[in-house]
Amino acid sequence: MSKSLVIAEKPSVATDLARVLGKIPKTDDFYENDRYIITSAIGHIVELCLPNELEKKRGKWSFANLPIIPTTLSSSRSKRQNPGFL
């Protein structure tokens, strides 16, 4: 039987999910039973790219370059995320 991985935004939400999904027991830093593995992130794992990361030709940010309406939304790994949680 396969398991579903649930990634919560923070540890307290993972605890709430484990309780709601059937009092799933905690193992180390995650919760696991025969149906679910619930873990959490500390901070944002990914974030939207800033406009200056997308289009180098725009140069320094200024009101003259507004509005910025991207054709696609790009994301990147958060620089603030603790690498031990990825």
mmCIF file with all atom_site columns, C-alpha atoms in Angstrom:
data_model
loop_
_atom_site.group_PDB
_atom_site.id
_atom_site.type_symbol
_atom_site.label_atom_id
_atom_site.label_alt_id
_atom_site.label_comp_id
_atom_site.label_asym_id
_atom_site.label_entity_id
_atom_site.label_seq_id
_atom_site.pdbx_PDB_ins_code
_atom_site.Cartn_x
_atom_site.Cartn_y
_atom_site.Cartn_z
_atom_site.occupancy
_atom_site.B_iso_or_equiv
_atom_site.pdbx_formal_charge
_atom_site.auth_seq_id
_atom_site.auth_comp_id
_atom_site.auth_asym_id
_atom_site.auth_atom_id
_atom_site.pdbx_PDB_model_num
ATOM 1  C CA . MET A 1 1  ? 0.000  0.000  0.000   1.00 0.00 ? 1  MET A CA 1
ATOM 2  C CA . SER A 1 2  ? 1.370  3.423  -0.888  1.00 0.00 ? 2  SER A CA 1
ATOM 3  C CA . LYS A 1 3  ? 1.677  6.311  1.537   1.00 0.00 ? 3  LYS A CA 1
ATOM 4  C CA . SER A 1 4  ? 0.845  9.979  1.088   1.00 0.00 ? 4  SER A CA 1
ATOM 5  C CA . LEU A 1 5  ? 3.487  12.552 1.974   1.00 0.00 ? 5  LEU A CA 1
ATOM 6  C CA . VAL A 1 6  ? 2.065  15.648 3.656   1.00 0.00 ? 6  VAL A CA 1
ATOM 7  C CA . ILE A 1 7  ? 4.367  18.669 4.050   1.00 0.00 ? 7  ILE A CA 1
ATOM 8  C CA . ALA A 1 8  ? 3.062  21.201 6.559   1.00 0.00 ? 8  ALA A CA 1
ATOM 9  C CA . GLU A 1 9  ? 4.206  24.813 6.668   1.00 0.00 ? 9  GLU A CA 1
ATOM 10 C CA . LYS A 1 10 ? 5.486  24.528 10.260  1.00 0.00 ? 10 LYS A CA 1
ATOM 11 C CA . PRO A 1 11 ? 5.807  21.906 13.027  1.00 0.00 ? 11 PRO A CA 1
ATOM 12 C CA . SER A 1 12 ? 2.634  22.955 14.876  1.00 0.00 ? 12 SER A CA 1
ATOM 13 C CA . VAL A 1 13 ? 0.558  22.441 11.719  1.00 0.00 ? 13 VAL A CA 1
ATOM 14 C CA . ALA A 1 14 ? 2.138  18.991 11.252  1.00 0.00 ? 14 ALA A CA 1
ATOM 15 C CA . THR A 1 15 ? 1.066  18.149 14.816  1.00 0.00 ? 15 THR A CA 1
ATOM 16 C CA . ASP A 1 16 ? -2.497 19.299 14.110  1.00 0.00 ? 16 ASP A CA 1
ATOM 17 C CA . LEU A 1 17 ? -2.640 17.286 10.882  1.00 0.00 ? 17 LEU A CA 1
ATOM 18 C CA . ALA A 1 18 ? -1.365 14.163 12.640  1.00 0.00 ? 18 ALA A CA 1
ATOM 19 C CA . ARG A 1 19 ? -4.079 14.550 15.273  1.00 0.00 ? 19 ARG A CA 1
ATOM 20 C CA . VAL A 1 20 ? -6.865 15.145 12.741  1.00 0.00 ? 20 VAL A CA 1
ATOM 21 C CA . LEU A 1 21 ? -5.760 12.309 10.446  1.00 0.00 ? 21 LEU A CA 1
ATOM 22 C CA . GLY A 1 22 ? -5.996 9.736  13.221  1.00 0.00 ? 22 GLY A CA 1
ATOM 23 C CA . LYS A 1 23 ? -3.532 10.373 16.054  1.00 0.00 ? 23 LYS A CA 1
ATOM 24 C CA . ILE A 1 24 ? -0.540 9.416  13.940  1.00 0.00 ? 24 ILE A CA 1
ATOM 25 C CA . PRO A 1 25 ? 2.498  8.564  16.111  1.00 0.00 ? 25 PRO A CA 1
ATOM 26 C CA . LYS A 1 26 ? 5.578  10.791 16.018  1.00 0.00 ? 26 LYS A CA 1
ATOM 27 C CA . THR A 1 27 ? 8.914  9.319  14.925  1.00 0.00 ? 27 THR A CA 1
ATOM 28 C CA . ASP A 1 28 ? 11.912 11.640 15.254  1.00 0.00 ? 28 ASP A CA 1
ATOM 29 C CA . ASP A 1 29 ? 10.891 14.861 13.432  1.00 0.00 ? 29 ASP A CA 1
ATOM 30 C CA . PHE A 1 30 ? 7.928  13.434 11.514  1.00 0.00 ? 30 PHE A CA 1
ATOM 31 C CA . TYR A 1 31 ? 4.685  11.527 11.973  1.00 0.00 ? 31 TYR A CA 1
ATOM 32 C CA . GLU A 1 32 ? 4.098  8.189  10.261  1.00 0.00 ? 32 GLU A CA 1
ATOM 33 C CA . ASN A 1 33 ? 1.545  5.412  10.031  1.00 0.00 ? 33 ASN A CA 1
ATOM 34 C CA . ASP A 1 34 ? 0.523  2.956  7.312   1.00 0.00 ? 34 ASP A CA 1
ATOM 35 C CA . ARG A 1 35 ? -1.215 5.707  5.243   1.00 0.00 ? 35 ARG A CA 1
ATOM 36 C CA . TYR A 1 36 ? 0.673  8.978  5.877   1.00 0.00 ? 36 TYR A CA 1
ATOM 37 C CA . ILE A 1 37 ? 4.066  10.518 6.433   1.00 0.00 ? 37 ILE A CA 1
ATOM 38 C CA . ILE A 1 38 ? 3.672  14.043 7.802   1.00 0.00 ? 38 ILE A CA 1
ATOM 39 C CA . THR A 1 39 ? 6.630  16.379 8.000   1.00 0.00 ? 39 THR A CA 1
ATOM 40 C CA . SER A 1 40 ? 7.113  20.129 8.146   1.00 0.00 ? 40 SER A CA 1
ATOM 41 C CA . ALA A 1 41 ? 9.247  22.910 6.786   1.00 0.00 ? 41 ALA A CA 1
ATOM 42 C CA . ILE A 1 42 ? 10.816 25.681 8.789   1.00 0.00 ? 42 ILE A CA 1
ATOM 43 C CA . GLY A 1 43 ? 10.197 28.789 6.742   1.00 0.00 ? 43 GLY A CA 1
ATOM 44 C CA . HIS A 1 44 ? 9.579  28.988 3.036   1.00 0.00 ? 44 HIS A CA 1
ATOM 45 C CA . ILE A 1 45 ? 11.070 26.247 0.892   1.00 0.00 ? 45 ILE A CA 1
ATOM 46 C CA . VAL A 1 46 ? 10.541 28.096 -2.385  1.00 0.00 ? 46 VAL A CA 1
ATOM 47 C CA . GLU A 1 47 ? 9.665  31.686 -3.197  1.00 0.00 ? 47 GLU A CA 1
ATOM 48 C CA . LEU A 1 48 ? 8.783  33.669 -6.272  1.00 0.00 ? 48 LEU A CA 1
ATOM 49 C CA . CYS A 1 49 ? 11.710 35.068 -8.207  1.00 0.00 ? 49 CYS A CA 1
ATOM 50 C CA . LEU A 1 50 ? 12.171 38.798 -7.906  1.00 0.00 ? 50 LEU A CA 1
ATOM 51 C CA . PRO A 1 51 ? 11.728 40.875 -11.061 1.00 0.00 ? 51 PRO A CA 1
ATOM 52 C CA . ASN A 1 52 ? 15.451 41.651 -11.280 1.00 0.00 ? 52 ASN A CA 1
ATOM 53 C CA . GLU A 1 53 ? 16.197 37.898 -11.235 1.00 0.00 ? 53 GLU A CA 1
ATOM 54 C CA . LEU A 1 54 ? 13.866 37.318 -14.170 1.00 0.00 ? 54 LEU A CA 1
ATOM 55 C CA . GLU A 1 55 ? 14.804 40.092 -16.557 1.00 0.00 ? 55 GLU A CA 1
ATOM 56 C CA . LYS A 1 56 ? 18.325 41.421 -16.258 1.00 0.00 ? 56 LYS A CA 1
ATOM 57 C CA . LYS A 1 57 ? 17.620 43.971 -19.011 1.00 0.00 ? 57 LYS A CA 1
ATOM 58 C CA . ARG A 1 58 ? 15.298 45.918 -16.695 1.00 0.00 ? 58 ARG A CA 1
ATOM 59 C CA . GLY A 1 59 ? 18.242 46.830 -14.502 1.00 0.00 ? 59 GLY A CA 1
ATOM 60 C CA . LYS A 1 60 ? 17.754 48.377 -11.079 1.00 0.00 ? 60 LYS A CA 1
ATOM 61 C CA . TRP A 1 61 ? 14.196 48.412 -9.714  1.00 0.00 ? 61 TRP A CA 1
ATOM 62 C CA . SER A 1 62 ? 12.304 51.661 -10.281 1.00 0.00 ? 62 SER A CA 1
ATOM 63 C CA . PHE A 1 63 ? 8.749  52.939 -10.692 1.00 0.00 ? 63 PHE A CA 1
ATOM 64 C CA . ALA A 1 64 ? 9.515  53.625 -14.351 1.00 0.00 ? 64 ALA A CA 1
ATOM 65 C CA . ASN A 1 65 ? 9.624  49.851 -14.976 1.00 0.00 ? 65 ASN A CA 1
ATOM 66 C CA . LEU A 1 66 ? 6.143  49.239 -13.564 1.00 0.00 ? 66 LEU A CA 1
ATOM 67 C CA . PRO A 1 67 ? 3.915  47.392 -14.067 1.00 0.00 ? 67 PRO A CA 1
ATOM 68 C CA . ILE A 1 68 ? 5.826  44.130 -14.169 1.00 0.00 ? 68 ILE A CA 1
ATOM 69 C CA . ILE A 1 69 ? 3.503  41.430 -15.462 1.00 0.00 ? 69 ILE A CA 1
ATOM 70 C CA . PRO A 1 70 ? 5.375  38.160 -16.015 1.00 0.00 ? 70 PRO A CA 1
ATOM 71 C CA . THR A 1 71 ? 4.109  35.715 -18.616 1.00 0.00 ? 71 THR A CA 1
ATOM 72 C CA . THR A 1 72 ? 4.963  32.854 -16.231 1.00 0.00 ? 72 THR A CA 1
ATOM 73 C CA . LEU A 1 73 ? 5.604  32.749 -12.499 1.00 0.00 ? 73 LEU A CA 1
ATOM 74 C CA . SER A 1 74 ? 9.091  31.468 -11.743 1.00 0.00 ? 74 SER A CA 1
ATOM 75 C CA . SER A 1 75 ? 10.233 30.200 -8.372  1.00 0.00 ? 75 SER A CA 1
ATOM 76 C CA . SER A 1 76 ? 13.549 29.461 -6.757  1.00 0.00 ? 76 SER A CA 1
ATOM 77 C CA . ARG A 1 77 ? 14.774 27.752 -3.607  1.00 0.00 ? 77 ARG A CA 1
ATOM 78 C CA . SER A 1 78 ? 14.576 30.096 -0.663  1.00 0.00 ? 78 SER A CA 1
ATOM 79 C CA . LYS A 1 79 ? 17.984 31.397 0.382   1.00 0.00 ? 79 LYS A CA 1
ATOM 80 C CA . ARG A 1 80 ? 16.725 31.653 3.960   1.00 0.00 ? 80 ARG A CA 1
ATOM 81 C CA . GLN A 1 81 ? 15.697 27.990 4.261   1.00 0.00 ? 81 GLN A CA 1
ATOM 82 C CA . ASN A 1 82 ? 17.754 25.747 6.518   1.00 0.00 ? 82 ASN A CA 1
ATOM 83 C CA . PRO A 1 83 ? 19.304 23.157 4.154   1.00 0.00 ? 83 PRO A CA 1
ATOM 84 C CA . GLY A 1 84 ? 18.840 20.454 6.773   1.00 0.00 ? 84 GLY A CA 1
ATOM 85 C CA . PHE A 1 85 ? 15.088 20.589 6.259   1.00 0.00 ? 85 PHE A CA 1
ATOM 86 C CA . LEU A 1 86 ? 15.122 20.043 2.474   1.00 0.00 ? 86 LEU A CA 1
#
